[in-house]
Coordinates of C-alpha atoms in Angstrom, one line a residue:
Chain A
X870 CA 4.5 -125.7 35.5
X871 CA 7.6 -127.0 34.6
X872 CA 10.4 -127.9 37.0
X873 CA 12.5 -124.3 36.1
X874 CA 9.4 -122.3 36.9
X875 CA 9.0 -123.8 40.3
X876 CA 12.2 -123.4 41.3
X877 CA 11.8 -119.4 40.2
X878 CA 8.0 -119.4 42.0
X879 CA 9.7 -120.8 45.3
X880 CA 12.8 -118.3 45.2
X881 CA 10.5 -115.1 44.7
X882 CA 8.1 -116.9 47.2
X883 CA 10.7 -117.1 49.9
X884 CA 12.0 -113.4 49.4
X885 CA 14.5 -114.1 46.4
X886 CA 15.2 -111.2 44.1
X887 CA 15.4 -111.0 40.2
X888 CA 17.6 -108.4 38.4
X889 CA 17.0 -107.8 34.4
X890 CA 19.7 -109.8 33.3
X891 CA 18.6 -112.9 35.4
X892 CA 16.1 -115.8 33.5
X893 CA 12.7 -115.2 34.7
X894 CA 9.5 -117.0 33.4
X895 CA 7.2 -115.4 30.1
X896 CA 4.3 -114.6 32.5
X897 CA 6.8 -113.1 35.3
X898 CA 7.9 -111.0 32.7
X899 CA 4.7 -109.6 31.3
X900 CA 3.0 -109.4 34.5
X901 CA 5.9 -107.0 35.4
X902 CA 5.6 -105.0 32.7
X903 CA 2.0 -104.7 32.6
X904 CA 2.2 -103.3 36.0
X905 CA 5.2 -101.2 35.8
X906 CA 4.5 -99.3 33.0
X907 CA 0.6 -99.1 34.4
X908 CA 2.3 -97.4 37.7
X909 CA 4.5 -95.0 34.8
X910 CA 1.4 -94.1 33.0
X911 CA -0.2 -93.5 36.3
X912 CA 2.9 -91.1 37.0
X913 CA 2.8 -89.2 34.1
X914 CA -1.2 -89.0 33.6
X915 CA -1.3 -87.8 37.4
X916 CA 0.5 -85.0 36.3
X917 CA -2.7 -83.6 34.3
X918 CA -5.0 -82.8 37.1
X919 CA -2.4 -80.8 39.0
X920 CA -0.8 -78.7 35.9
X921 CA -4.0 -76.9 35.4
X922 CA -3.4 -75.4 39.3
X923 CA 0.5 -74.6 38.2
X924 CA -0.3 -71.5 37.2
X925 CA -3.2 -70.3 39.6
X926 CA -0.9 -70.9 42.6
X927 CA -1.7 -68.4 44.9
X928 CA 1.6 -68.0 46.5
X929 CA 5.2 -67.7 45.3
X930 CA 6.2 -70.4 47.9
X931 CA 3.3 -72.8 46.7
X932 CA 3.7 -71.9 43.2
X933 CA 7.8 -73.3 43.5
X934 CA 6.2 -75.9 46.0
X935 CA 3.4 -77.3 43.1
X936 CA 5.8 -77.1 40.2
X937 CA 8.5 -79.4 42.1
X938 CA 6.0 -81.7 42.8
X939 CA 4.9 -82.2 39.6
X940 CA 8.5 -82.1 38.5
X941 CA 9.2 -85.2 40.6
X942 CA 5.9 -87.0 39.2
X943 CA 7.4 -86.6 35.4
X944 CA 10.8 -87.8 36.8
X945 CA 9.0 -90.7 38.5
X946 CA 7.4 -91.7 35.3
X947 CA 11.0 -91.2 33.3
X948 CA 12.8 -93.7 35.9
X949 CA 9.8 -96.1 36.1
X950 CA 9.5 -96.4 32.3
X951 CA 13.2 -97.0 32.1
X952 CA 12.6 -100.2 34.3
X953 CA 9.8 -101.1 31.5
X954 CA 12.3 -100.8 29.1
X955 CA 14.6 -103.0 30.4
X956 CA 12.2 -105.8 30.3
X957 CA 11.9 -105.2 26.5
X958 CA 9.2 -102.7 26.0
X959 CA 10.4 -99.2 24.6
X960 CA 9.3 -96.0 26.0
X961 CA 7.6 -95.2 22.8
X962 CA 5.4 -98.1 23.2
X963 CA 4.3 -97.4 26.2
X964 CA 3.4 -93.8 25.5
X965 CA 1.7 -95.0 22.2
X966 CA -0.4 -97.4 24.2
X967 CA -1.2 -95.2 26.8
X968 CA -2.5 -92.9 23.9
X969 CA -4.3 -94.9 22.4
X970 CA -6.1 -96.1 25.3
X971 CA -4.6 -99.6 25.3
X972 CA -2.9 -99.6 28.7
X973 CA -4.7 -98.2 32.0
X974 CA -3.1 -95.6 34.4
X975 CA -4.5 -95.2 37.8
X976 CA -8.3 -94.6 38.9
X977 CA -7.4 -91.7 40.8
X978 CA -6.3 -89.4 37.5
X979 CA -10.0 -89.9 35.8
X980 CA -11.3 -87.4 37.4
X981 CA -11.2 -83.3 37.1
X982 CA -10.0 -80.9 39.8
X983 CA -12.5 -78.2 40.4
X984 CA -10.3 -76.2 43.0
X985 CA -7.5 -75.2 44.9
X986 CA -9.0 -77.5 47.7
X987 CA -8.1 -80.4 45.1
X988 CA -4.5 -79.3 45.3
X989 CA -4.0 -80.0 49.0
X990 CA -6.8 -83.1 49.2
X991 CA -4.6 -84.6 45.9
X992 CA -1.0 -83.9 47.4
X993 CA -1.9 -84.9 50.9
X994 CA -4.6 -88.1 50.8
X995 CA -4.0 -89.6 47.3
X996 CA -0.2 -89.2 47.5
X997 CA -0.5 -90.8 51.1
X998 CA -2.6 -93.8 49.7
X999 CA 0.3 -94.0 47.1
X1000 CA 3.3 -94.2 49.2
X1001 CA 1.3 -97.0 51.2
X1002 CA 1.3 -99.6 47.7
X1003 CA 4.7 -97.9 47.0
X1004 CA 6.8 -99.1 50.2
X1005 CA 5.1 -102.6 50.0
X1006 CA 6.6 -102.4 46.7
X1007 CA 10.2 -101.7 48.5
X1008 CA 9.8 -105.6 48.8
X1009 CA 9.1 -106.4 45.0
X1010 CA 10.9 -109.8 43.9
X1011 CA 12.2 -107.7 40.9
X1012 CA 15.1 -105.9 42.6
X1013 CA 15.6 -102.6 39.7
X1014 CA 11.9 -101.9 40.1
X1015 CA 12.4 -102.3 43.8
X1016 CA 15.5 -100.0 43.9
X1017 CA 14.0 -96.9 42.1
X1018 CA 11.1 -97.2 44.9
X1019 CA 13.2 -95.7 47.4
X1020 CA 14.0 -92.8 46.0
X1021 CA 10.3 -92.5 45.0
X1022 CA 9.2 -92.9 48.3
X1023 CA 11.5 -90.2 49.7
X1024 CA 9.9 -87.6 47.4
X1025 CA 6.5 -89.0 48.1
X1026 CA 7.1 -88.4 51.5
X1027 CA 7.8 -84.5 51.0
X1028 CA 4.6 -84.7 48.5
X1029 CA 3.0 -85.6 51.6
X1030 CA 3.8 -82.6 53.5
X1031 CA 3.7 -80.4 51.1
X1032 CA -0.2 -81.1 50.7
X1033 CA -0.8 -81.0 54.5
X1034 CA 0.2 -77.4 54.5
X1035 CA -1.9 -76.6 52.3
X1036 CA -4.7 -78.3 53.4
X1037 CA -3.8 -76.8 56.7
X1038 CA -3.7 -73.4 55.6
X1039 CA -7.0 -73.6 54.3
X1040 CA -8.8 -75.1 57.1
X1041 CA -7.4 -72.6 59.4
X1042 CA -8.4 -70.0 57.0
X1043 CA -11.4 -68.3 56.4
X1044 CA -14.7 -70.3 55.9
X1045 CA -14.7 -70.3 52.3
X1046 CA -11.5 -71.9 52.4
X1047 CA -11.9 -74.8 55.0
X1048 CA -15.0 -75.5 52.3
X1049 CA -12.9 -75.4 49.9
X1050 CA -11.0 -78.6 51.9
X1051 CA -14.8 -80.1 52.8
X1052 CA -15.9 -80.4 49.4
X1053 CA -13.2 -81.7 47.9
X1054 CA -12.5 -84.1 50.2
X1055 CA -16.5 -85.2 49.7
X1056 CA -15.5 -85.7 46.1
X1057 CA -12.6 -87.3 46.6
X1058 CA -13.7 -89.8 49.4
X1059 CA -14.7 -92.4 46.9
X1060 CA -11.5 -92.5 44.5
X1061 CA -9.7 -92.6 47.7
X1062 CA -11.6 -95.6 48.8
X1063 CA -11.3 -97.3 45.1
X1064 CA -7.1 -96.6 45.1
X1065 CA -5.8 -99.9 46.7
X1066 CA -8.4 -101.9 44.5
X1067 CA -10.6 -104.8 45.1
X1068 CA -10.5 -106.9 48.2
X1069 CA -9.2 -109.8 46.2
X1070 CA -8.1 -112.4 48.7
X1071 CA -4.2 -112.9 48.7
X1072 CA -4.3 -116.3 47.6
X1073 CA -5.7 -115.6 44.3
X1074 CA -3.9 -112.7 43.4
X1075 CA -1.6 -113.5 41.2
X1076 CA 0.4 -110.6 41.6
X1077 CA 1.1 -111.7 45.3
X1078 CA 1.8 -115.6 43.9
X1079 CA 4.7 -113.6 42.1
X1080 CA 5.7 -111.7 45.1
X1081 CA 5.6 -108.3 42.6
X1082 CA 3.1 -107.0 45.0
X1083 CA 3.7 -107.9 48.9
X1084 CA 0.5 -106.5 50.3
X1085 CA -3.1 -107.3 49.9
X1086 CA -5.6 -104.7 48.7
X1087 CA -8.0 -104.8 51.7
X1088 CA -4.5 -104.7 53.9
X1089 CA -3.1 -101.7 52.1
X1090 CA -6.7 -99.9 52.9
X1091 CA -6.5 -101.0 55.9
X1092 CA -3.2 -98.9 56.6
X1093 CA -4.2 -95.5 54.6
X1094 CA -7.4 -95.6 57.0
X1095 CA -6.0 -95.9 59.8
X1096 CA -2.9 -93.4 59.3
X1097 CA -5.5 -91.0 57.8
X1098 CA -8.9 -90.9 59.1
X1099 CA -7.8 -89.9 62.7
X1100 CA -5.9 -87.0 61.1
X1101 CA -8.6 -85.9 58.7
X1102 CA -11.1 -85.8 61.8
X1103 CA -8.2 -84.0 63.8
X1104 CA -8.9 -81.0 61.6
X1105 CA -12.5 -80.7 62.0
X1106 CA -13.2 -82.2 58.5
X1107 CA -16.0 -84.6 58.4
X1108 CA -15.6 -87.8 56.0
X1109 CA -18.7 -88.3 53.7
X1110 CA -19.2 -92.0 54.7
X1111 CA -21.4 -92.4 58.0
X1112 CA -21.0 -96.1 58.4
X1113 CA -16.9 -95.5 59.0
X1114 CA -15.7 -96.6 62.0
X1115 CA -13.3 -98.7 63.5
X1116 CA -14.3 -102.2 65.3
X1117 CA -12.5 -102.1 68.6
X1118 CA -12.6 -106.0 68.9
X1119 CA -10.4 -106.7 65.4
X1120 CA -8.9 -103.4 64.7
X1121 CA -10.1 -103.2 61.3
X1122 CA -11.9 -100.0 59.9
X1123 CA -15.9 -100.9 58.7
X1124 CA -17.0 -99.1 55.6
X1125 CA -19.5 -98.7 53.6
X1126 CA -19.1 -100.7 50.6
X1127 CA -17.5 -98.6 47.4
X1128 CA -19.0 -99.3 44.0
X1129 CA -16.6 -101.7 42.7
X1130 CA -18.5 -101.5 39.1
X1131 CA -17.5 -97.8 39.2
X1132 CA -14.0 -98.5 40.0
X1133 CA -13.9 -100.9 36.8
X1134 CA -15.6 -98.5 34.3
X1135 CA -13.3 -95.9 35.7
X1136 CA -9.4 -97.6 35.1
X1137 CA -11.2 -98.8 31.6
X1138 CA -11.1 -95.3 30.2
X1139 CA -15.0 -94.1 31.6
X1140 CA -14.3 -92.1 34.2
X1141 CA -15.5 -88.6 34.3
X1142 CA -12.2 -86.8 32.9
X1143 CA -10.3 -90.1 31.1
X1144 CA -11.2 -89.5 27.6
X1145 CA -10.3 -85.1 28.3
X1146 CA -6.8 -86.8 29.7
X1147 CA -6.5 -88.4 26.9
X1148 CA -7.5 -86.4 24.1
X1149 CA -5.2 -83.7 25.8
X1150 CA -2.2 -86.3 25.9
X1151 CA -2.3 -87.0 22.5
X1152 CA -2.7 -83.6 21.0
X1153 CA 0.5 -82.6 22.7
X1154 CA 2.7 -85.2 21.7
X1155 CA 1.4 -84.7 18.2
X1156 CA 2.3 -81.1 18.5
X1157 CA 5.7 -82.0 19.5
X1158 CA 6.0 -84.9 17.4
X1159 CA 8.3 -82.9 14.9
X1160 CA 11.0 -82.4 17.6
X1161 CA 11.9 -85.9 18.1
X1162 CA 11.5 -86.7 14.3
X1163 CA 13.9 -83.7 13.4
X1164 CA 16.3 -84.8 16.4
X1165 CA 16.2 -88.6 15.8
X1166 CA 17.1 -87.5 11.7
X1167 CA 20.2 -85.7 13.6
X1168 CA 21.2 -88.5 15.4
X1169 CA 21.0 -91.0 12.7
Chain B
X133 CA 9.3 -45.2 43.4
X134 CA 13.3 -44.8 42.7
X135 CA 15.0 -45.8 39.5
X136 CA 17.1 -48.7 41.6
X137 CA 13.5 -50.4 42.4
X138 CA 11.7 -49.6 39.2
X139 CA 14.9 -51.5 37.5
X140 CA 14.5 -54.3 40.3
X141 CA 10.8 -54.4 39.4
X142 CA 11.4 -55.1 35.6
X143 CA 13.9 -57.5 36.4
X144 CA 12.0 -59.1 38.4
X145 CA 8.3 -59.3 36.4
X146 CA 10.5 -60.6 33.2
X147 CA 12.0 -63.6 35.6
X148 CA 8.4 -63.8 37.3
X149 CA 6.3 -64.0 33.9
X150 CA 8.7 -66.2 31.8
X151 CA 9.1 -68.2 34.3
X152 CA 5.0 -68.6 34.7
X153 CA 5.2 -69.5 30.9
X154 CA 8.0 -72.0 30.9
X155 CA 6.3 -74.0 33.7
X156 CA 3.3 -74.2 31.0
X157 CA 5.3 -77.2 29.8
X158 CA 5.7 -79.1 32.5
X159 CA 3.7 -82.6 32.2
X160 CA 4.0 -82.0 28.1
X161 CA 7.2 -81.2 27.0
X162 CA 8.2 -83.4 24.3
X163 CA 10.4 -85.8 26.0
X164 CA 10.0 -86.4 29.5
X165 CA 13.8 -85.1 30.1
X166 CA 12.6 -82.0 28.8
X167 CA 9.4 -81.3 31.1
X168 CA 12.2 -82.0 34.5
X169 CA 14.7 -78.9 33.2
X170 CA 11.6 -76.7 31.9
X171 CA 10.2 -77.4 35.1
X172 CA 13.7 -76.8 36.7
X173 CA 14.3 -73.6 34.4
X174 CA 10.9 -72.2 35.8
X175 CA 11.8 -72.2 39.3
X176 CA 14.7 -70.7 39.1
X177 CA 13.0 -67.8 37.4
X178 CA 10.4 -67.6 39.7
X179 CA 13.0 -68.1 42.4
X180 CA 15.0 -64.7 40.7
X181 CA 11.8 -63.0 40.8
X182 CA 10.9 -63.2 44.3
X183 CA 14.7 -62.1 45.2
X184 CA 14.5 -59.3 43.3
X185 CA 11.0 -58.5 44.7
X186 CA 11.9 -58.9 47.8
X187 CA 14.8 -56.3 47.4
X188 CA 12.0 -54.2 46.1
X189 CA 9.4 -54.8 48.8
X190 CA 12.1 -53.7 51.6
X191 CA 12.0 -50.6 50.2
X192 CA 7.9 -50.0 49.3
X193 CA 6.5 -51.3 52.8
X194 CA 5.7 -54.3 50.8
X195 CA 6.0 -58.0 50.4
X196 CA 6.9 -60.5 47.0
X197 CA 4.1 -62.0 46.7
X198 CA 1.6 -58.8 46.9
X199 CA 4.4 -57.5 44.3
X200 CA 3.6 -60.7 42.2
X201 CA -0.3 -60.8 42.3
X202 CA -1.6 -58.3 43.8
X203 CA -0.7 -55.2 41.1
X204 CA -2.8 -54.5 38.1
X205 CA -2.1 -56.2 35.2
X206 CA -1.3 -52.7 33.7
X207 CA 1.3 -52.2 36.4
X208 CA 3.4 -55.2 35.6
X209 CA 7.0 -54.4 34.4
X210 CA 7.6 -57.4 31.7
X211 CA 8.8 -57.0 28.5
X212 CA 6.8 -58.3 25.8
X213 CA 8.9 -61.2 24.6
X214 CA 7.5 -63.0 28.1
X215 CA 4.3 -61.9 28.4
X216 CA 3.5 -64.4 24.7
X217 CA 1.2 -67.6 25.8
X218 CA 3.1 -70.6 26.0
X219 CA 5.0 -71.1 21.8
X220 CA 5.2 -74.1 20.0
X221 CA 8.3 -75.7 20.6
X222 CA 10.6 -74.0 18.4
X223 CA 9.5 -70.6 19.3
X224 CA 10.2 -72.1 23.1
X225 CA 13.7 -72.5 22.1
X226 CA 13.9 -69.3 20.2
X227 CA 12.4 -67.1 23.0
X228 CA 14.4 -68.9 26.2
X229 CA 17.2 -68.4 23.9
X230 CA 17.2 -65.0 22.8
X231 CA 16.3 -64.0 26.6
X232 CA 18.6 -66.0 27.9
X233 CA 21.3 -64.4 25.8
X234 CA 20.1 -60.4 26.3
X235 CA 19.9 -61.7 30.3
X236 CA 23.4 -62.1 30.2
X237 CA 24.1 -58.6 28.6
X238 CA 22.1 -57.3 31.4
X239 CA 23.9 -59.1 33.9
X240 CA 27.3 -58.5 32.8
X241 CA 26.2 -54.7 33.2
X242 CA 24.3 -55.6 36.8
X243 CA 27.2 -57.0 38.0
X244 CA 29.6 -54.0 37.6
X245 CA 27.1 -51.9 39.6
X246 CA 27.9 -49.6 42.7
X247 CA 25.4 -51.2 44.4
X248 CA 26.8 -54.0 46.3
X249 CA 23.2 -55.5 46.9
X250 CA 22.5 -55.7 43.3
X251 CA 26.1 -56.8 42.1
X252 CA 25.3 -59.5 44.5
X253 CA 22.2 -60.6 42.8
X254 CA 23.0 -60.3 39.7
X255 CA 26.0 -62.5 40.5
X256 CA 24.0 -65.2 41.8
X257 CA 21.3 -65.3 39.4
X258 CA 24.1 -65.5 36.7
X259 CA 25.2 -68.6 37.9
X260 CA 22.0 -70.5 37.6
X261 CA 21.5 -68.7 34.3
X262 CA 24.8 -69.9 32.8
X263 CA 22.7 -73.2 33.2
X264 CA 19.9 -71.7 31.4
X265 CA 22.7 -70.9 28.8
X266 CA 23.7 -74.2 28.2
X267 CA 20.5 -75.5 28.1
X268 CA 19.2 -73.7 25.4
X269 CA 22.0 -73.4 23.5
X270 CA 22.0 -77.0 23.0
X271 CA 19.2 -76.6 21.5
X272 CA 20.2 -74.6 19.2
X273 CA 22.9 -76.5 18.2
X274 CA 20.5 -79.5 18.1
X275 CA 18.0 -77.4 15.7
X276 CA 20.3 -75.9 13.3
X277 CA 21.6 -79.9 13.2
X278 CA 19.1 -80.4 10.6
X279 CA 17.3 -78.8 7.4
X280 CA 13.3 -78.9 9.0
X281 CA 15.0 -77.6 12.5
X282 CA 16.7 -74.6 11.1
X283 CA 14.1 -73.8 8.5
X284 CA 12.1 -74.1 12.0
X285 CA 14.1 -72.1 14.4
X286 CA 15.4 -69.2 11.9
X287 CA 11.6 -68.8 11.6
X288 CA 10.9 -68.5 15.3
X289 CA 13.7 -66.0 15.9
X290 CA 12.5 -63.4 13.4
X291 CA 9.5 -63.7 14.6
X292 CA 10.5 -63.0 17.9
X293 CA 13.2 -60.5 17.3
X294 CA 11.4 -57.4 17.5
X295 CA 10.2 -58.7 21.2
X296 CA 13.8 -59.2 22.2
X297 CA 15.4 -56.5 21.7
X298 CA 12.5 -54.9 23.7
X299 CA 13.9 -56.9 26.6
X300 CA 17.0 -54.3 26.5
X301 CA 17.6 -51.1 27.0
X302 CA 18.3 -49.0 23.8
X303 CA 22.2 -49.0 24.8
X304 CA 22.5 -52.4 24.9
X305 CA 20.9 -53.5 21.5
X306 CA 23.6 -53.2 19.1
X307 CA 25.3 -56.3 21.3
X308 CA 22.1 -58.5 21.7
X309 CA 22.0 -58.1 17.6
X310 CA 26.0 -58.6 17.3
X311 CA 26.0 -61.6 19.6
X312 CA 22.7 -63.0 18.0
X313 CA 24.1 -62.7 14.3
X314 CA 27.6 -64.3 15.5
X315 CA 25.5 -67.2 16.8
X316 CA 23.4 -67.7 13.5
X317 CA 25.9 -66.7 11.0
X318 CA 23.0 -64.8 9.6
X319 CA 22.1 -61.1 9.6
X320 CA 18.9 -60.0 11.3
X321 CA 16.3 -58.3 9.9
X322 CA 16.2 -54.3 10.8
X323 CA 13.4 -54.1 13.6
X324 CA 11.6 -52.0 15.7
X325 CA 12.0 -53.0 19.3
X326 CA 8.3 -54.2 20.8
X327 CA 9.5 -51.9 24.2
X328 CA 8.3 -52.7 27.9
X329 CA 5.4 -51.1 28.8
X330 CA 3.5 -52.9 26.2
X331 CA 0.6 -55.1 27.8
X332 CA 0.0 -58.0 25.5
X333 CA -3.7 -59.3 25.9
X334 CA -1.9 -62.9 26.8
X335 CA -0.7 -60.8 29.9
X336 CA -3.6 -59.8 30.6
X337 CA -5.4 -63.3 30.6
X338 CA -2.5 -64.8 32.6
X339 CA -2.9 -62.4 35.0
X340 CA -6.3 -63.4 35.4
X341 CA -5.4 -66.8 35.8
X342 CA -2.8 -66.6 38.1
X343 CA -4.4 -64.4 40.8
X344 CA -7.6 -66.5 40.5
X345 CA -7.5 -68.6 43.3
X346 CA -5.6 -66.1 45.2
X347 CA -8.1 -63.3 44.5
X348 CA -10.8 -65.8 45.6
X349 CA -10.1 -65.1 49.6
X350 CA -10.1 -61.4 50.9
X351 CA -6.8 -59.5 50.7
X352 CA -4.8 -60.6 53.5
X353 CA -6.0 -64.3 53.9
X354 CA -3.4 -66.6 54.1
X355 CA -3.0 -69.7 51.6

C-alpha cells in the first residue's frame, strides 16, 4: 500500500469523512459503488413484491398508506443512485446491469408475496432489519452517501409503523387473519435471518477495513433480534425456529444455523422469484424505452 | 339517493378508479422521477375520492370505504375513460391529460354551486389538480417536442376521445372539444361520447382485484 493510501486507510479508520470531490483510493472507490448502487437496486427491486398488493389494498387508509411507502422506496433508489453517479457510474449503467443480471440487489426481494399477511410481515420486520444496517451506515466514511441516510432512515422509521398496524390489525382480527400474520412470518423467518449476511468476522471484512460499513453482520443480527423477537412473541405469534433463545450469561440470541448456501444462490439471481423480478424489470423499461429516446432526441 | 350524492358518487368513483390505475405505475414508470409524481398523482385522487365519499356516506348511513369496495362492480359511477387497464405511456399522458383538462370544466362549474359544502370541495381538490395540470401538460409540451412523440400522442388522444367526452356532461362538451383543439392546434374527429354507465370488462376485473383481500374476511372485519 503506498504511503497516500495509508494515510487515507488511517483517516477513514479514525472516523475521517470523504466527500466526492476529495482523492480517495481505486478500491475505495469501487467498493463504494459496488455497494451503493447494490443498496439502490435493492430499493428499486424491493418495490416489486409490494406493487402487486397496491391495488388489492383493502382499505382506503392502507391503500394511501402502501402507495407512499412504495413511493418513498422509488425515491430512495433515485437519491441513492445519484450518490453512484457521483462516483462515476451513470444511472443508466446501473439499471442496465441490474437488468441484465450483472449486479445483485438484496436477498430479501427474491422471493414472491403470497398475501396480504406479506404486506405487514414486509413493512414491519424486513424494513426493521433494514433501518438497523441503514443507521450504522449514518457513520459511513463517505460523507454524501452518509447524508442521504438520514433522511432515509426517517421514512424507514414511518415504514416501520406503518407495517405494525397492519400486522396488528390482523392479529387482532379474526382467525384467518392472525394466520394470515403466522404464515407469513414462517416464510419469511429465514430471509429475515439471511438479511444482515454472513457472520464474517470484522477483521476480515473489508468493507469494515474501509469504514463503509461500521457494524459487523452477526452484530447487526444481534440488534434486529433482540428489538424484534420480544415484540413478535408479545403478539402471540410463534417464530418457526425452536432453538431461539437468548443466553442470559452473554446476552446474545442462539439460533439455529440459516443455510448460508441458500443465502448465496439466492443474491446470485436463484432465488425463488429473482429471474420473475427480473424478467418483469426488463420488459417494462423496454416498453418505455421510447419515452426517454423521443425525450433525449428533444433535448439534444 | 338525491341528484347532489349521485353527482358526489360519480365524482368520486372517476377520482377513486383513475387514481387505482395511475398507481399501476408506480415501481415502473419510465424514469424513476416519474413513478414518485404518478405515485403522488394517485393519492391525491384517491385522497378526492374518499372526500367526496365521505360527503356521500353522511348522507346514506354509510362509510368511504364500504362506498369504495363494497358495491357491485355494476354499481360503480366511473366514466369509461378511467375504468381502461393501465395504457402504454403515451395513452398515460393522453388520458391524465384529457381528464385532467374536462376536471377542470367540471370544477370551474362545482365551484359556482349553491352548495357551500361542494364549492368547498371542489375548491380544494382544484388546487392539487392545478398540479395535476401542470404535470401533464408538460408532457404534452415534451411529446409534441418531437416527430415520434406527436405522431405518438395525437394517436393516443383520438383514441381516447370518444372516452373523454363521456367524462362530461352533454352541456359541457363543446368546451372540452374547444379547449382540446386550442391545445393541439388540430381539429378532433366528430365522436360519439363512450357515456358513464358503461362497465368496461377492465372494470370489472379491477374490481375483482381490488376487493380481493378485502372480500377475503367477513363484512365488517377490520384490516
Amino acid at each position: 500500500m503506498d504511503a497516500r493510501t495509508q494515510e487515507f486507510v488511517e483517516y477513514v479508520q479514525s472516523g475521517g469523512q470523504v466527500e466526492a470531490t476529495d482523492w480517495m483510493p481505486d478500491e475505495y472507490r469501487a467498493r463504494l459503488i459496488k455497494f451503493i448502487e447494490m443498496h439502490a437496486n435493492s430499493e428499486l427491486m424491493g418495490v416489486l413484491p409490494e406493487r402487486d398488493w397496491i391495488l388489492r389494498a383493502p382499505t382506503l387508509q392502507r391503500k394511501l398508506a402502501l402507495t407512499a411507502k412504495i413511493q418513498d422506496e422509488v425515491g430512495h433508489a433515485q437519491l441513492i443512485y445519484r450518490v453512484v453517479e457521483d462516483l462515476g457510474k451513470p444511472r443508466q449503467a446501473c439499471l442496465d446491469d441490474l437488468v441484465s443480471g450483472r449486479s445483485k440487489f438484496h436477498n430479501v426481494f427474491h422471493y414472491p408475496t403470497r398475501t396480504w399477511g406479506d404486506v405487514g410481515v414486509i413493512a414491519w420486520l424486513v424494513d426493521a432489519a433494514a433501518i438497523i444496517s441503514q443507521k450504522a451506515l449514518l457513520r459511513c466514511s463517505y460523507a454524501p452517501y452518509a447524508r442521504i441516510m438520514k433522511k432515509i432512515c426517517w421514512e424507514e422509521s414511518f415504514h416501520i409503523l406503518h407495517g405494525r398496524d397492519v400486522v396488528l390489525a390482523l392479529v387482532t382480527g379474526t382467525q384467518e387473519q392472525f394466520e394470515l400474520v403466522q404464515e407469513a412470518l414462517n416464510r419469511w423467518w429465514e430471509p429475515l435471518m439471511h438479511f444482515h449476511g454472513t457472520p464474517i468476522p470484522a477483521d476480515e471484512d473489508p468493507m469494515l477495513f474501509w469504514r463503509i460499513k461500521s457494524q459487523a453482520n452477526e452484530d447487526a443480527r444481534q440488534q434486529f433480534l433482540d428489538g424484534y423477537v420480544p415484540q413478535i412473541r408479545e403478539l402471540g405469534l410463534e417464530i418457526p425456529d425452536p432453538a431461539l433463545r437468548k443466553d442470559e450469561e452473554t446476552g446474545r440470541w442462539l439460533y439455529t444455523e440459516p443455510d448460508w448456501e441458500r443465502l448465496r444462490a439466492v443474491i446470485t439471481g436463484h432465488g425463488p422469484a429473482s429471474a420473475e423480478r427480473l424478467a418483469f424489470r426488463r420488459l417494462s423499461r423496454e416498453d418505455v424505452a421510447w419515452v426517454e429516446r423521443v425525450i433525449l432526441a428533444e433535448a439534444a | 339517493m338525491s341528484a347532489r350524492t349521485d353527482l358526489l358518487l360519480s365524482i368520486a368513483d372517476d377520482e377513486l378508479i383513475l387514481g387505482w390505475r395511475d398507481s399501476e405505475w408506480t415501481g415502473i414508470a419510465p424514469f424513476l422521477e416519474e413513478d414518485v409524481a404518478l405515485s403522488s398523482i394517485a393519492q391525491n385522487e384517491i385522497g378526492h375520492a374518499r372526500a367526496l365519499y365521505e360527503l356521500a356516506a353522511a348522507e346514506l348511513g354509510t362509510s368511504a370505504d364500504e362506498l369504495a369496495f363494497d358495491r357491485r362492480p355494476a354499481q360503480y359511477r366511473c366514466a369509461p375513460l378511467v375504468q381502461l387497464r393501465r395504457l402504454e405511456w403515451a395513452r398515460t399522458i393522453a388520458r391524465r391529460w384529457l381528464y385532467e383538462t374536462a376536471d377542470e370544466i367540471r370544477l370551474e362549474e362545482l365551484k359556482g354551486s349553491d352548495d357551500g359544502e361542494l364549492a368547498g370541495i371542489a375548491a380544494k381538490m382544484n388546487r392539487e389538480e392545478a398540479y395535476h395540470r401542470l404535470h401533464a401538460e408538460m408532457w404534452v409540451d415534451r411529446l409534441l417536442a418531437s416527430e415520434e412523440g406527436r405522431r405518438r400522442f395525437f394517436e393516443a388522444v383520438d383514441e381516447l376521445w370518444p372516452y373523454a367526452l363521456g367524462v362530461l356532461d352533454e352541456g359541457l362538451r363543446s368546451e372540452l372539444r374547444r379547449r382540446v383543439e386550442e391545445r393541439l392546434g388540430r381539429e378532433l374527429p366528430a365522436a360519439e361520447a363512450i357515456e358513464r354507465g358503461r362497465h368496461e370488462p377492465e372494470l370489472v376485473e379491477l374490481w375483482d382485484e381490488m376487493t380481493m383481500v378485502r372480500r377475503s374476511a367477513p363484512a365488517g372485519a377490520r384490516w
